[in-house]
mmCIF file of C-alpha atoms and ligand atoms in Angstrom:
data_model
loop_
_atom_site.group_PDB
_atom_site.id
_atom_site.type_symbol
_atom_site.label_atom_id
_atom_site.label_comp_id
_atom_site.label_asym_id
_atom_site.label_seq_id
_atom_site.Cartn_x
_atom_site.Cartn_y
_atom_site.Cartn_z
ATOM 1 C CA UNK A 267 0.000 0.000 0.000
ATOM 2 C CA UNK A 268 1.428 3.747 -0.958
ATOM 3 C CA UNK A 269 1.033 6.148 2.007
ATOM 4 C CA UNK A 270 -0.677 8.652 2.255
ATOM 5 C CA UNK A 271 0.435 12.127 1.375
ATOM 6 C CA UNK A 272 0.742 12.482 5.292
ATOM 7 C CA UNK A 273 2.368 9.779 6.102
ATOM 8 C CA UNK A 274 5.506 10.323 3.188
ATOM 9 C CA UNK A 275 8.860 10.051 4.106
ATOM 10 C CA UNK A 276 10.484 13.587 2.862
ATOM 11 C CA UNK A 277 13.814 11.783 2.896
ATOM 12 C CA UNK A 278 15.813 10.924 -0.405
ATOM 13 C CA UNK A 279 19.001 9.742 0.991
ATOM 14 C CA UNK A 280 20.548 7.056 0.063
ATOM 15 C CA UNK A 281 19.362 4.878 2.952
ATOM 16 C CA UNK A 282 15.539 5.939 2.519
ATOM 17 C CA UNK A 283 15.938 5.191 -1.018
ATOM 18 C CA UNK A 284 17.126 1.801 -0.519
ATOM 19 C CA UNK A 285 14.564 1.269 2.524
ATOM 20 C CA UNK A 286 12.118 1.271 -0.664
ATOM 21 C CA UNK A 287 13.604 0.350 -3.660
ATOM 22 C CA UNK A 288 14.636 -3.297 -2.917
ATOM 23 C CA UNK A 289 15.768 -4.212 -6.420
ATOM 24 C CA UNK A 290 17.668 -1.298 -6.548
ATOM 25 C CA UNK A 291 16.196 0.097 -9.918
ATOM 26 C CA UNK A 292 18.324 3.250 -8.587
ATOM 27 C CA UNK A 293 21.342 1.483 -9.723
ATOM 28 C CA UNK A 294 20.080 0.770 -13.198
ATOM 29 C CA UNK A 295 18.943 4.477 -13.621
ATOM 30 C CA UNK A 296 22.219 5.997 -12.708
ATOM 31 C CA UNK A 297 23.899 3.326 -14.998
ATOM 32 C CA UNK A 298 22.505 5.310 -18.422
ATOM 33 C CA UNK A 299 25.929 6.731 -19.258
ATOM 34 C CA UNK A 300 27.513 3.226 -18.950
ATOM 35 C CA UNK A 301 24.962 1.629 -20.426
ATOM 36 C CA UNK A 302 25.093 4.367 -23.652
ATOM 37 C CA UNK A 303 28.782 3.325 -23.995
ATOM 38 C CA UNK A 304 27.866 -0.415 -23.647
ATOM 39 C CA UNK A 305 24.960 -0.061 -26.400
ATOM 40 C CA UNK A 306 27.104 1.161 -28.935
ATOM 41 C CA UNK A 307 29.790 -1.728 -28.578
ATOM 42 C CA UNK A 308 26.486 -4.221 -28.710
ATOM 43 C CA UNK A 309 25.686 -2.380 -31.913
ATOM 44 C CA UNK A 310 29.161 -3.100 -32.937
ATOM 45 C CA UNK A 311 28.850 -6.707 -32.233
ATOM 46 C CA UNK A 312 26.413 -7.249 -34.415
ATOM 47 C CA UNK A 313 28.621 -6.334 -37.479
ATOM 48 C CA UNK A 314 25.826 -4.622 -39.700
ATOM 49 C CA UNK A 315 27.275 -3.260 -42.814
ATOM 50 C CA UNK A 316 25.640 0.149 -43.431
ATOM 51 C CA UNK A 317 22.568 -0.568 -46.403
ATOM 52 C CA UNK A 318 20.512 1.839 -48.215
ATOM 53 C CA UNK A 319 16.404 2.409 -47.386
ATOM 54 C CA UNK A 320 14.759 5.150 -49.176
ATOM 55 C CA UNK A 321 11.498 4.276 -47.149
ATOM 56 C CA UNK A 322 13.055 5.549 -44.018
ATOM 57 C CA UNK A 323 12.673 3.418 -40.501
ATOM 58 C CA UNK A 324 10.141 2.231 -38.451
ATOM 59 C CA UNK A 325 10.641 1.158 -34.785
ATOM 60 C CA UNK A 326 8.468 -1.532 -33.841
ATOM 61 C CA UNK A 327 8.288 -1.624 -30.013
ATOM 62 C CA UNK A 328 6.311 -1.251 -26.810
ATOM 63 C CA UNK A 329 6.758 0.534 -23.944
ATOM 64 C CA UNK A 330 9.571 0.991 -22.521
ATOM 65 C CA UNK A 331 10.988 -0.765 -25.433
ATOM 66 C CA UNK A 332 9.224 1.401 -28.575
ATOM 67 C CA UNK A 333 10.517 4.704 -26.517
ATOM 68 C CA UNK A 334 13.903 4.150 -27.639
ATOM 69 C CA UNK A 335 12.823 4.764 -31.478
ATOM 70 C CA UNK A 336 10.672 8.071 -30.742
ATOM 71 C CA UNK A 337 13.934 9.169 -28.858
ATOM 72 C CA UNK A 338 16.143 8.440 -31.494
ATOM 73 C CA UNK A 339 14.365 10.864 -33.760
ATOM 74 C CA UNK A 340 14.093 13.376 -31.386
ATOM 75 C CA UNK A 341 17.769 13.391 -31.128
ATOM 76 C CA UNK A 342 18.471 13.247 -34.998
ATOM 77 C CA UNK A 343 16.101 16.784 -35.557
ATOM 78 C CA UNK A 344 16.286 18.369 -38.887
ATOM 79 C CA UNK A 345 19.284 15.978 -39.629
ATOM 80 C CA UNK A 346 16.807 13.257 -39.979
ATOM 81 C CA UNK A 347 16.669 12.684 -43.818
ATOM 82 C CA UNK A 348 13.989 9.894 -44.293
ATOM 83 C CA UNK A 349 11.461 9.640 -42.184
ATOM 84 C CA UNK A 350 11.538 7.788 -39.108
ATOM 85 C CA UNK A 351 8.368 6.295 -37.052
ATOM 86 C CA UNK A 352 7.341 4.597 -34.364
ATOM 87 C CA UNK A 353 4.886 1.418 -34.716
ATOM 88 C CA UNK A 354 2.935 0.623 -31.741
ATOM 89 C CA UNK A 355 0.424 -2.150 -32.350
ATOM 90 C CA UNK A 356 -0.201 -5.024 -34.103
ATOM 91 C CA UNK A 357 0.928 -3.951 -37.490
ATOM 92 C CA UNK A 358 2.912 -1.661 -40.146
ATOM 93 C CA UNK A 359 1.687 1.315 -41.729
ATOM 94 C CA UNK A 360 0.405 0.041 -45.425
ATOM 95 C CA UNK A 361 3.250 1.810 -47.002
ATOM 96 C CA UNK A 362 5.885 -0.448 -45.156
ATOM 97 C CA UNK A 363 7.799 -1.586 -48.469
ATOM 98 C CA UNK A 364 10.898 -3.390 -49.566
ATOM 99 C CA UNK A 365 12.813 -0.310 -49.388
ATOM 100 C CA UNK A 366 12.149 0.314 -45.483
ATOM 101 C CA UNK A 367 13.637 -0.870 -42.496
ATOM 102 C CA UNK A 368 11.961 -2.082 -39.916
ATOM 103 C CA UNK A 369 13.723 -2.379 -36.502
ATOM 104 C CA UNK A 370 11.920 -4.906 -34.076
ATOM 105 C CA UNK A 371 12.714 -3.961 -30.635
ATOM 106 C CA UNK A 372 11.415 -5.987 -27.598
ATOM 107 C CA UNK A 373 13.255 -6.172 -24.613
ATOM 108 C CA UNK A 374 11.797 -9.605 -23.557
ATOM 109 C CA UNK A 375 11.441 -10.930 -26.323
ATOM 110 C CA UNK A 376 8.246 -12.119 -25.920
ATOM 111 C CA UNK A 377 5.923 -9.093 -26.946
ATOM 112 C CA UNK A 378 2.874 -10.096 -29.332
ATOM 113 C CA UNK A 379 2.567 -6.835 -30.838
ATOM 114 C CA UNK A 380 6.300 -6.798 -31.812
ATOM 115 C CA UNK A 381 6.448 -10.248 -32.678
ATOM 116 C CA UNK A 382 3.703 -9.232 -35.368
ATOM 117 C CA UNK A 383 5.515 -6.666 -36.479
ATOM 118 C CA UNK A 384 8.445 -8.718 -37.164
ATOM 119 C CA UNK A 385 6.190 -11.275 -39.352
ATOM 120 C CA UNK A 386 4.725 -8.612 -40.866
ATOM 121 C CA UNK A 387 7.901 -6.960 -42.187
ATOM 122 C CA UNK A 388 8.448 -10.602 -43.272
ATOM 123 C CA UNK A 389 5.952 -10.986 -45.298
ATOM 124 C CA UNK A 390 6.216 -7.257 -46.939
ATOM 125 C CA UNK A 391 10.002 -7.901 -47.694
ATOM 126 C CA UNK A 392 10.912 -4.823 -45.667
ATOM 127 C CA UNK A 393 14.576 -4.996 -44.441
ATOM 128 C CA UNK A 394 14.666 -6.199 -40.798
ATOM 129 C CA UNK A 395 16.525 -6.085 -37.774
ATOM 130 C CA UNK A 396 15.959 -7.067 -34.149
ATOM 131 C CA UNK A 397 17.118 -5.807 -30.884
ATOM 132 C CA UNK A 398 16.270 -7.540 -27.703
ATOM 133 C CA UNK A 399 17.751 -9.747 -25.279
ATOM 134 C CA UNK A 400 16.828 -12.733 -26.442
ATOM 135 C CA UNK A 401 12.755 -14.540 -26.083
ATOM 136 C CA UNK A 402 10.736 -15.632 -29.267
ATOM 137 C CA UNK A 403 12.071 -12.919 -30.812
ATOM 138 C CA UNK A 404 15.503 -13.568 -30.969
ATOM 139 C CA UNK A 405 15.354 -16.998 -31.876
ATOM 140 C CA UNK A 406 12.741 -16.382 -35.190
ATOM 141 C CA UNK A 407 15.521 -13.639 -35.886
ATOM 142 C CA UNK A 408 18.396 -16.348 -35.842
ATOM 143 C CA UNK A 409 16.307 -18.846 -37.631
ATOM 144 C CA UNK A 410 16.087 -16.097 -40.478
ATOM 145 C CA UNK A 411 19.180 -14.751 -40.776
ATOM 146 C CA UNK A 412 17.922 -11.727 -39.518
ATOM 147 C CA UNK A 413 20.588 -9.639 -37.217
ATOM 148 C CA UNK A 414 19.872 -9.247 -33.988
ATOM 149 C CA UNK A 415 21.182 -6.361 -31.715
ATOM 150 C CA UNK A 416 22.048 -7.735 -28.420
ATOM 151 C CA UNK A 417 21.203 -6.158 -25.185
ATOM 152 C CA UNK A 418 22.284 -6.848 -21.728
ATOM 153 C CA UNK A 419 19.969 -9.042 -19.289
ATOM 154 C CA UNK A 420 18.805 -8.823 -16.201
ATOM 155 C CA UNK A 421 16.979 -4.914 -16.398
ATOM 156 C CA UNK A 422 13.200 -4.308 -16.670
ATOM 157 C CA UNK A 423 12.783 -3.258 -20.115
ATOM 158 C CA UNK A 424 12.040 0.137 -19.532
ATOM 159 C CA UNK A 425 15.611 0.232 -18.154
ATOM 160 C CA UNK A 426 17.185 -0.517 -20.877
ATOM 161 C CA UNK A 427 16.510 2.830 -22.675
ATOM 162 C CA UNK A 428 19.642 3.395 -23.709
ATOM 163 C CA UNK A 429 20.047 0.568 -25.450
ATOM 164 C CA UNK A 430 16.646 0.830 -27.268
ATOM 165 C CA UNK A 431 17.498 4.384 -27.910
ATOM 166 C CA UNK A 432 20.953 3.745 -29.320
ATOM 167 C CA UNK A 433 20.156 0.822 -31.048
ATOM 168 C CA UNK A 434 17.403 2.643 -33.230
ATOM 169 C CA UNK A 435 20.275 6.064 -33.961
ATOM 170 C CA UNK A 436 22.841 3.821 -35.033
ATOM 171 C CA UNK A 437 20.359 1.615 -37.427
ATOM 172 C CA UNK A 438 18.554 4.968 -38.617
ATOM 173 C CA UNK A 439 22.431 5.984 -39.510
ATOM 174 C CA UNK A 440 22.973 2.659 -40.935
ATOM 175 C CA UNK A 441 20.038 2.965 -43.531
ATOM 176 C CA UNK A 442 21.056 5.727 -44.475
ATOM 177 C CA UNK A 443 17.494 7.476 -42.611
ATOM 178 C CA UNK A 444 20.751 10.328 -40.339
ATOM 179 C CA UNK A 445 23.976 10.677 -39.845
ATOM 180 C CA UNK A 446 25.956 8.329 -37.549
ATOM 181 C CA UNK A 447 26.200 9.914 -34.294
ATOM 182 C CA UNK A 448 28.845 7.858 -31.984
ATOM 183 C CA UNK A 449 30.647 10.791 -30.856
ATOM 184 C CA UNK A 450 27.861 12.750 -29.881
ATOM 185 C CA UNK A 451 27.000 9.633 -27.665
ATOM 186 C CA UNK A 452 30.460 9.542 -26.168
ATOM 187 C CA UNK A 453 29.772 13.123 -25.240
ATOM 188 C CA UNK A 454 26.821 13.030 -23.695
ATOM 189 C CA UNK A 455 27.811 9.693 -21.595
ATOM 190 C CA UNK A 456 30.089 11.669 -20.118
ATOM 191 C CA UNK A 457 27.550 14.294 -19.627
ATOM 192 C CA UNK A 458 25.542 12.048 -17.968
ATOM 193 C CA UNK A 459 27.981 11.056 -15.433
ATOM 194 C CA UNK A 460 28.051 14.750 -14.285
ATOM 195 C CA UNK A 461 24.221 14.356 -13.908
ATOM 196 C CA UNK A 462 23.725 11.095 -12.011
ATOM 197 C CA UNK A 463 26.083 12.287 -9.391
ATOM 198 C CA UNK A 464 24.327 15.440 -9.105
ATOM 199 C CA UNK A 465 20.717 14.634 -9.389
ATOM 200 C CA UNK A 466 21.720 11.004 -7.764
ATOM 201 C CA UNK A 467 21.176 9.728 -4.141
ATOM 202 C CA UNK A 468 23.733 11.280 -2.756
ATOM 203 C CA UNK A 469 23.166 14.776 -4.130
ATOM 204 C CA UNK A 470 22.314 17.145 -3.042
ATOM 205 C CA UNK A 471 18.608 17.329 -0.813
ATOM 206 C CA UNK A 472 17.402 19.745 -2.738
ATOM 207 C CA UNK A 473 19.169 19.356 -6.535
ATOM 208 C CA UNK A 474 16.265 19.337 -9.064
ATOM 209 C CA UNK A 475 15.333 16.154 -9.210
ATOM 210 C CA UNK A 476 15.139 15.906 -5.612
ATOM 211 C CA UNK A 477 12.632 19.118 -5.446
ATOM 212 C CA UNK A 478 10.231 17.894 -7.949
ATOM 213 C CA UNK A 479 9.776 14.264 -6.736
ATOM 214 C CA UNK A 480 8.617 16.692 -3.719
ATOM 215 C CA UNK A 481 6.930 19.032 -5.832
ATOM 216 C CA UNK A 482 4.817 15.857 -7.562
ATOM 217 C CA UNK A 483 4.675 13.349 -5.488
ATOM 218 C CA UNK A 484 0.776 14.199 -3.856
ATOM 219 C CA UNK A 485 -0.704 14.951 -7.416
ATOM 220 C CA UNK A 486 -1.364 13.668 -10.538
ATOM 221 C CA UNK A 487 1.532 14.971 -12.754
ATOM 222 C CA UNK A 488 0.556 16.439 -16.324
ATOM 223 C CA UNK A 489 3.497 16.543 -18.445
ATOM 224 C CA UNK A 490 3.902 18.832 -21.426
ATOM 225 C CA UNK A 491 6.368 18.906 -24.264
ATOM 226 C CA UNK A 492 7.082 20.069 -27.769
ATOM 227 C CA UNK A 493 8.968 19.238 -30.627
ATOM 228 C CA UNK A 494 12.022 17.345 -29.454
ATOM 229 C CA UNK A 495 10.827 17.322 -25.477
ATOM 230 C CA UNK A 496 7.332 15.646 -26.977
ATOM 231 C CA UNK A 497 8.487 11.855 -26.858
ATOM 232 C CA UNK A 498 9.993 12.622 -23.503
ATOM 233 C CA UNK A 499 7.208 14.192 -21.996
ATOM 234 C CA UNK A 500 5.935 10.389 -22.893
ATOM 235 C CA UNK A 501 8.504 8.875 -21.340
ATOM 236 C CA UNK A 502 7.986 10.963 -18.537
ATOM 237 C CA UNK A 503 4.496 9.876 -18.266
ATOM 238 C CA UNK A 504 5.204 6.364 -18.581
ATOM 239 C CA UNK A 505 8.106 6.028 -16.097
ATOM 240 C CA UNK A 506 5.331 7.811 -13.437
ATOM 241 C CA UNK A 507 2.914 5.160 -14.334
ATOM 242 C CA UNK A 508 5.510 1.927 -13.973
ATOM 243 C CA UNK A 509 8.038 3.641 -11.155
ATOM 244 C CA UNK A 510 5.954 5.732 -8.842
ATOM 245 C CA UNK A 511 2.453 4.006 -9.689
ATOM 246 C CA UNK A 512 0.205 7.027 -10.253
ATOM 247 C CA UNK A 513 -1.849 8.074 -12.900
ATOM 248 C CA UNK A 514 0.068 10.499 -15.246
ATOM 249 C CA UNK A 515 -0.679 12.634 -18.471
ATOM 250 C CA UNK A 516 1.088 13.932 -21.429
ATOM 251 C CA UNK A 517 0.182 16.680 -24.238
ATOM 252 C CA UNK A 518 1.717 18.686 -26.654
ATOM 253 C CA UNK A 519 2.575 21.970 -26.924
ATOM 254 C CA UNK A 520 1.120 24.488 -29.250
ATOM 255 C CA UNK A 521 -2.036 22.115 -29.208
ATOM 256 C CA UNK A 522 -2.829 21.941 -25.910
ATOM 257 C CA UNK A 523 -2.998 25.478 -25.402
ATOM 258 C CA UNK A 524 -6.172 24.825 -28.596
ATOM 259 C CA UNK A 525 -8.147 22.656 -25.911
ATOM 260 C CA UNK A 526 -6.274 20.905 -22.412
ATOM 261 C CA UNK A 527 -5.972 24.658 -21.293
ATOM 262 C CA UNK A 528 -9.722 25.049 -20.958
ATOM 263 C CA UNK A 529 -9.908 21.684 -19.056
ATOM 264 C CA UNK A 530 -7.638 23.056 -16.502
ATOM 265 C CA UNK A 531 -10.614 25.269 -15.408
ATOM 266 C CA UNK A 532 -12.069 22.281 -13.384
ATOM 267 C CA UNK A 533 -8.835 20.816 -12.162
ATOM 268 C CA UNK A 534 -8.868 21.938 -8.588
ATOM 269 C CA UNK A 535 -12.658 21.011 -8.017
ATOM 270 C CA UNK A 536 -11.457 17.395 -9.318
ATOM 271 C CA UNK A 537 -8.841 16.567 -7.555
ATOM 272 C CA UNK A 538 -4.562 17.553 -7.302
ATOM 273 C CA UNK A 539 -3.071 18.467 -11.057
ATOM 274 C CA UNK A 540 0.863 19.600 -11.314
ATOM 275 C CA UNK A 541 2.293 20.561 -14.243
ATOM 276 C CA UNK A 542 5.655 20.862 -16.112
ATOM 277 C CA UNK A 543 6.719 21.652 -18.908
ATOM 278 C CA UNK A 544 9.606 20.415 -20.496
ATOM 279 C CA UNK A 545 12.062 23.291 -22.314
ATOM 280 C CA UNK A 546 14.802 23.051 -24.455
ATOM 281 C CA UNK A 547 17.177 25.584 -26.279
ATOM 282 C CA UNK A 548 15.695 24.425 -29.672
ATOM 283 C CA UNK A 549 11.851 24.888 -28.531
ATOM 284 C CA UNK A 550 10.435 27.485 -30.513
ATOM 285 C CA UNK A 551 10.147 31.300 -29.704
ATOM 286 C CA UNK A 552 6.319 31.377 -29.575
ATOM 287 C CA UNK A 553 6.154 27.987 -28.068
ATOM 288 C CA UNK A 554 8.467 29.337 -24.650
ATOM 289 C CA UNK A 555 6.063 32.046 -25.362
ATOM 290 C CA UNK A 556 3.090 29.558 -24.750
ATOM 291 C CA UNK A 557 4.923 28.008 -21.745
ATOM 292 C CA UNK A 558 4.975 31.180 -19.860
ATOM 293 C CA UNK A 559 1.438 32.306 -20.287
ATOM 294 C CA UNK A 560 -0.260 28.826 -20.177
ATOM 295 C CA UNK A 561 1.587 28.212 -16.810
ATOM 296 C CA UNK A 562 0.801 31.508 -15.451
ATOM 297 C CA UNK A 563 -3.595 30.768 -16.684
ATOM 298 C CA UNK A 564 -3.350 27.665 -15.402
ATOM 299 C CA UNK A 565 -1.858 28.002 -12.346
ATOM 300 C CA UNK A 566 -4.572 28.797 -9.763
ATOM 301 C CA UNK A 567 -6.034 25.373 -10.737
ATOM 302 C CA UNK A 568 -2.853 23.147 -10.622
ATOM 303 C CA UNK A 569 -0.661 22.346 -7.079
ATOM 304 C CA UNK A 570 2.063 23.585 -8.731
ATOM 305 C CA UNK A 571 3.546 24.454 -11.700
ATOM 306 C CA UNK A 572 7.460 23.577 -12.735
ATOM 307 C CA UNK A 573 9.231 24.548 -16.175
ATOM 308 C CA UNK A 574 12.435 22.126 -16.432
ATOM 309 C CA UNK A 575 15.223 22.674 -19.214
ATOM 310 C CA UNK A 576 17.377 20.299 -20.860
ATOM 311 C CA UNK A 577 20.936 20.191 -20.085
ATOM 312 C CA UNK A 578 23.233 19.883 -22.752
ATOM 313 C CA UNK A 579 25.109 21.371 -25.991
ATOM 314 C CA UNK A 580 23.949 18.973 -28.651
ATOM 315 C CA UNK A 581 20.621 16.888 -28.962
ATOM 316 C CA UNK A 582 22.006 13.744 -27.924
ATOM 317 C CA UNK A 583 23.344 14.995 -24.332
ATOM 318 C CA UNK A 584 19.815 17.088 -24.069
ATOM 319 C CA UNK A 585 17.458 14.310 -24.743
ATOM 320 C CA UNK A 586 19.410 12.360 -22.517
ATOM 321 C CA UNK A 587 19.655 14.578 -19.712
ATOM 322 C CA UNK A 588 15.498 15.243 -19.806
ATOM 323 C CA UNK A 589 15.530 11.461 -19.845
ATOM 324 C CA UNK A 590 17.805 10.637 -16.383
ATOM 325 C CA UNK A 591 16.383 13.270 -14.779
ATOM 326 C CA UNK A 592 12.433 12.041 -15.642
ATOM 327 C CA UNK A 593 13.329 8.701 -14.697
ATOM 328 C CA UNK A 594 14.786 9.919 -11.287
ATOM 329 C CA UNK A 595 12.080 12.210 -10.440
ATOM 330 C CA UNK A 596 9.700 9.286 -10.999
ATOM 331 C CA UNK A 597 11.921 6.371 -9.100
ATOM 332 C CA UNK A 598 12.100 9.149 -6.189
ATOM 333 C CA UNK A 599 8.736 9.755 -5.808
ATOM 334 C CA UNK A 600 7.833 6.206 -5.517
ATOM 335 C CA UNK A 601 10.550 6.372 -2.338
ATOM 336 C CA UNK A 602 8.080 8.961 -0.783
ATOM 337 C CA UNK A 603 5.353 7.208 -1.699
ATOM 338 C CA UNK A 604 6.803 4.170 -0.042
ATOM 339 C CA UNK A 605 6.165 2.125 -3.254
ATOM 340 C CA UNK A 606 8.894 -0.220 -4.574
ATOM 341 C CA UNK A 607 9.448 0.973 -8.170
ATOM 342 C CA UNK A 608 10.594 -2.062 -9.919
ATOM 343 C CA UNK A 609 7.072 -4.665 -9.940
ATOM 344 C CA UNK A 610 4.826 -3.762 -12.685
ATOM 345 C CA UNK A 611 2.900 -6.440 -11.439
ATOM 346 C CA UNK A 612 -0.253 -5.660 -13.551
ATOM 347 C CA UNK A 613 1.363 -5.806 -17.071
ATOM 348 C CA UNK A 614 2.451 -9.048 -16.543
ATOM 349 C CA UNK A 615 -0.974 -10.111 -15.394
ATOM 350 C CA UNK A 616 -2.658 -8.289 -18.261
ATOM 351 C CA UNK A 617 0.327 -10.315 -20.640
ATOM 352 C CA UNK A 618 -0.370 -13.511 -18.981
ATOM 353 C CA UNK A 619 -3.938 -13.674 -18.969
ATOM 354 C CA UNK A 620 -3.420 -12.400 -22.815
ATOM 355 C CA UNK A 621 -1.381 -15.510 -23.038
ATOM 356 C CA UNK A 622 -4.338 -17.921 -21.740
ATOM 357 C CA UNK A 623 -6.681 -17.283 -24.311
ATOM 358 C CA UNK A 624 -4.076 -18.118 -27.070
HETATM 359 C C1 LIG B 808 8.397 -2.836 -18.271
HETATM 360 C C2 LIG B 808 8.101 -1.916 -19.359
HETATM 361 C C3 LIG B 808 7.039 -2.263 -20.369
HETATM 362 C C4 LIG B 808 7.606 -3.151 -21.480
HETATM 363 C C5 LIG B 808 6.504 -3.501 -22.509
HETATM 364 C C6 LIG B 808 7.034 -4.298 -23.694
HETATM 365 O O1 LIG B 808 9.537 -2.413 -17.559
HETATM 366 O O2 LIG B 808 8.668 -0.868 -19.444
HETATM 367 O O3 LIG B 808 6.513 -1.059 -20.896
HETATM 368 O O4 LIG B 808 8.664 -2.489 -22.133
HETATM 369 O O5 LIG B 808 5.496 -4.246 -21.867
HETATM 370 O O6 LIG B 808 7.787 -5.397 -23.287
HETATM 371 P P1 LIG B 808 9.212 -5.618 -23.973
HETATM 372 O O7 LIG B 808 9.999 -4.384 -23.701
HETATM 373 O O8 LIG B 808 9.792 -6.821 -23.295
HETATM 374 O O9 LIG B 808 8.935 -5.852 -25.421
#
């Protein structure tokens, strides 16, 4: 059971953090700048020659395994030269031809959706590869002669982000869909080392991440983001689902200020709204325009209102940096809610009751 917003621990030390998170999912969070360096030597490993796809890429993947692709072409920008999309159910969009590529990325495995993908790209003739750690998945791949991207064991899937997320830049690179980008991801790993020490356990009490797992953690969190912040506004959402349990929300800036904004009229009579919005040197004029006024109308009606930056010179380190410090915010605020972060107990039931009626 989660305490209540009375009862919550307002300590995010290292001990209370470990009081909480058993599995220590911490560990795994501050590991993204290792595990950036390690994805690129598993993307070595798998010896792809680069190949030519006209169609572009799609990313087949789920959760916290289809994030990787939405992040990858958030980081690639304007420099994207085919385009690059995200599939997230059952199928491929009906232009999925012989000249795209189609990278199947499951974590497990064992995900239906993805799985489909992969026999769908199959049977269109579309150029595939696979990253995962192994599960049905791997071993169709190997029966096929399709490559397979390995990833590291052991993490829940949605901590493996790095790996999804490199995996789908080098392969967009590869195709010929962006540039390569393996410095840029040497740069920001190191960026990210300066990060997870300061936003980590043992920084500082109240270093950002710190002071919006406060900030959050009695409300429901409503996440905005635009352009290259959009997919990590997602991924903000979807780590404070998994990691901290609570219901979270996600919208895009300039629409939302077209429709949410009027719905924030009601929030306080419904229950506890926060908000952020996510910024970043490359957000447009009129759209840091939009986050200052829609913050300032909407603010009577929400518990609080935060407007976080990136951190970072080039897109690569800035994605990243919104990334760590999304998935710390969320991890802490599970710690005050005295939740363990790493059980998502009710996807699994969801998959395996899936799984009983064939
Ligand atoms: C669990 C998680 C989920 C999974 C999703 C797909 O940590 O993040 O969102 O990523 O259920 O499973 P995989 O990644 O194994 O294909």
């Amino acid at each position: 059971m989660a305490a209540s917003p009375s009862e919550m621990t307002e300590r995010l030390d290292a001990e209370a953090i470990a009081a909480v998170d058993t599995s220590d999912l911490l560990a795994d969070v501050v590991g993204l700048p290792e595990h950036v360096r390690d994805a690129k030597w598993k993307v070595e490993s798998a010896q792809l020659r680069p190949w030519d796809s006209p169609g572009g890429l799609i990313v087949a993947g789920m959760g916290g395994s289809g994030i990787g692709g939405m992040l990858a072409r958030a980081m690639l920008g304007d420099h994207a030269s085919r385009p690059i999309l995200a599939a997230r159910t059952y199928g491929l969009p009906a232009w999925t031809t012989p000249d795209t590529t189609v990278l199947c990325a499951s974590y497990s495995g064992n995900t239906e959706e993805t799985l489909a993908c992969y026999e769908a790209a199959g049977a269109l003739g579309a150029r595939r590869v696979v990253v995962t750690s192994g599960g049905h998945l791997a071993e169709l791949a190997r029966a096929d002669g399709v490559p397979v991207i390995p990833v590291a064991g052991g993490f829940q899937p949605r901590a493996a982000v790095a790996y999804m997320t490199v995996a789908a830049l080098e392969v967009a690179g590869l195709c010929g869909a962006g540039p390569r980008m393996g410095s840029e991801l040497d740069v920001a790993a190191d960026h990210l080392e300066q990060l997870a020490v300061e936003w980590g356990a043992d920084g500082a009490e109240d270093c950002q991440a710190k002071t919006l797992a406060r900030g959050l953690a009695d409300s429901v969190p409503v996440i905005a983001g635009s352009g290259i912040t959009q997919p990590i506004a997602y991924r903000w959402k979807t780590q404070l689902n998994e990691n901290a349990k609570v219901p979270a929300f996600t919208h895009e800036l300039p629409e939302l200020d077209h429709n949410e904004i009027v719905g924030w009229q009601s929030a306080a009579s419904l229950g506890r709204f926060a908000a952020v919005f996510l910024d970043d040197a490359d957000t447009h004029p009129r759209v840091q325009k939009r986050i200052e006024l829609t913050r300032e109308l909407i603010a009577e009606q929400a518990t609080a209102t935060f407007v976080v930056a990136s951190r970072g010179i080039t897109a690569v380190e800035r994605v990243f940096s919104l990334v760590l410090l999304g998935d710390l915010v969320s991890l802490y605020i599970a710690v005050l809610r005295g939740v363990d972060p790493t059980p998502v107990g009710v996807i699994e039931e969801l998959k395996g009751r899936l799984a009983e009626d064939g």
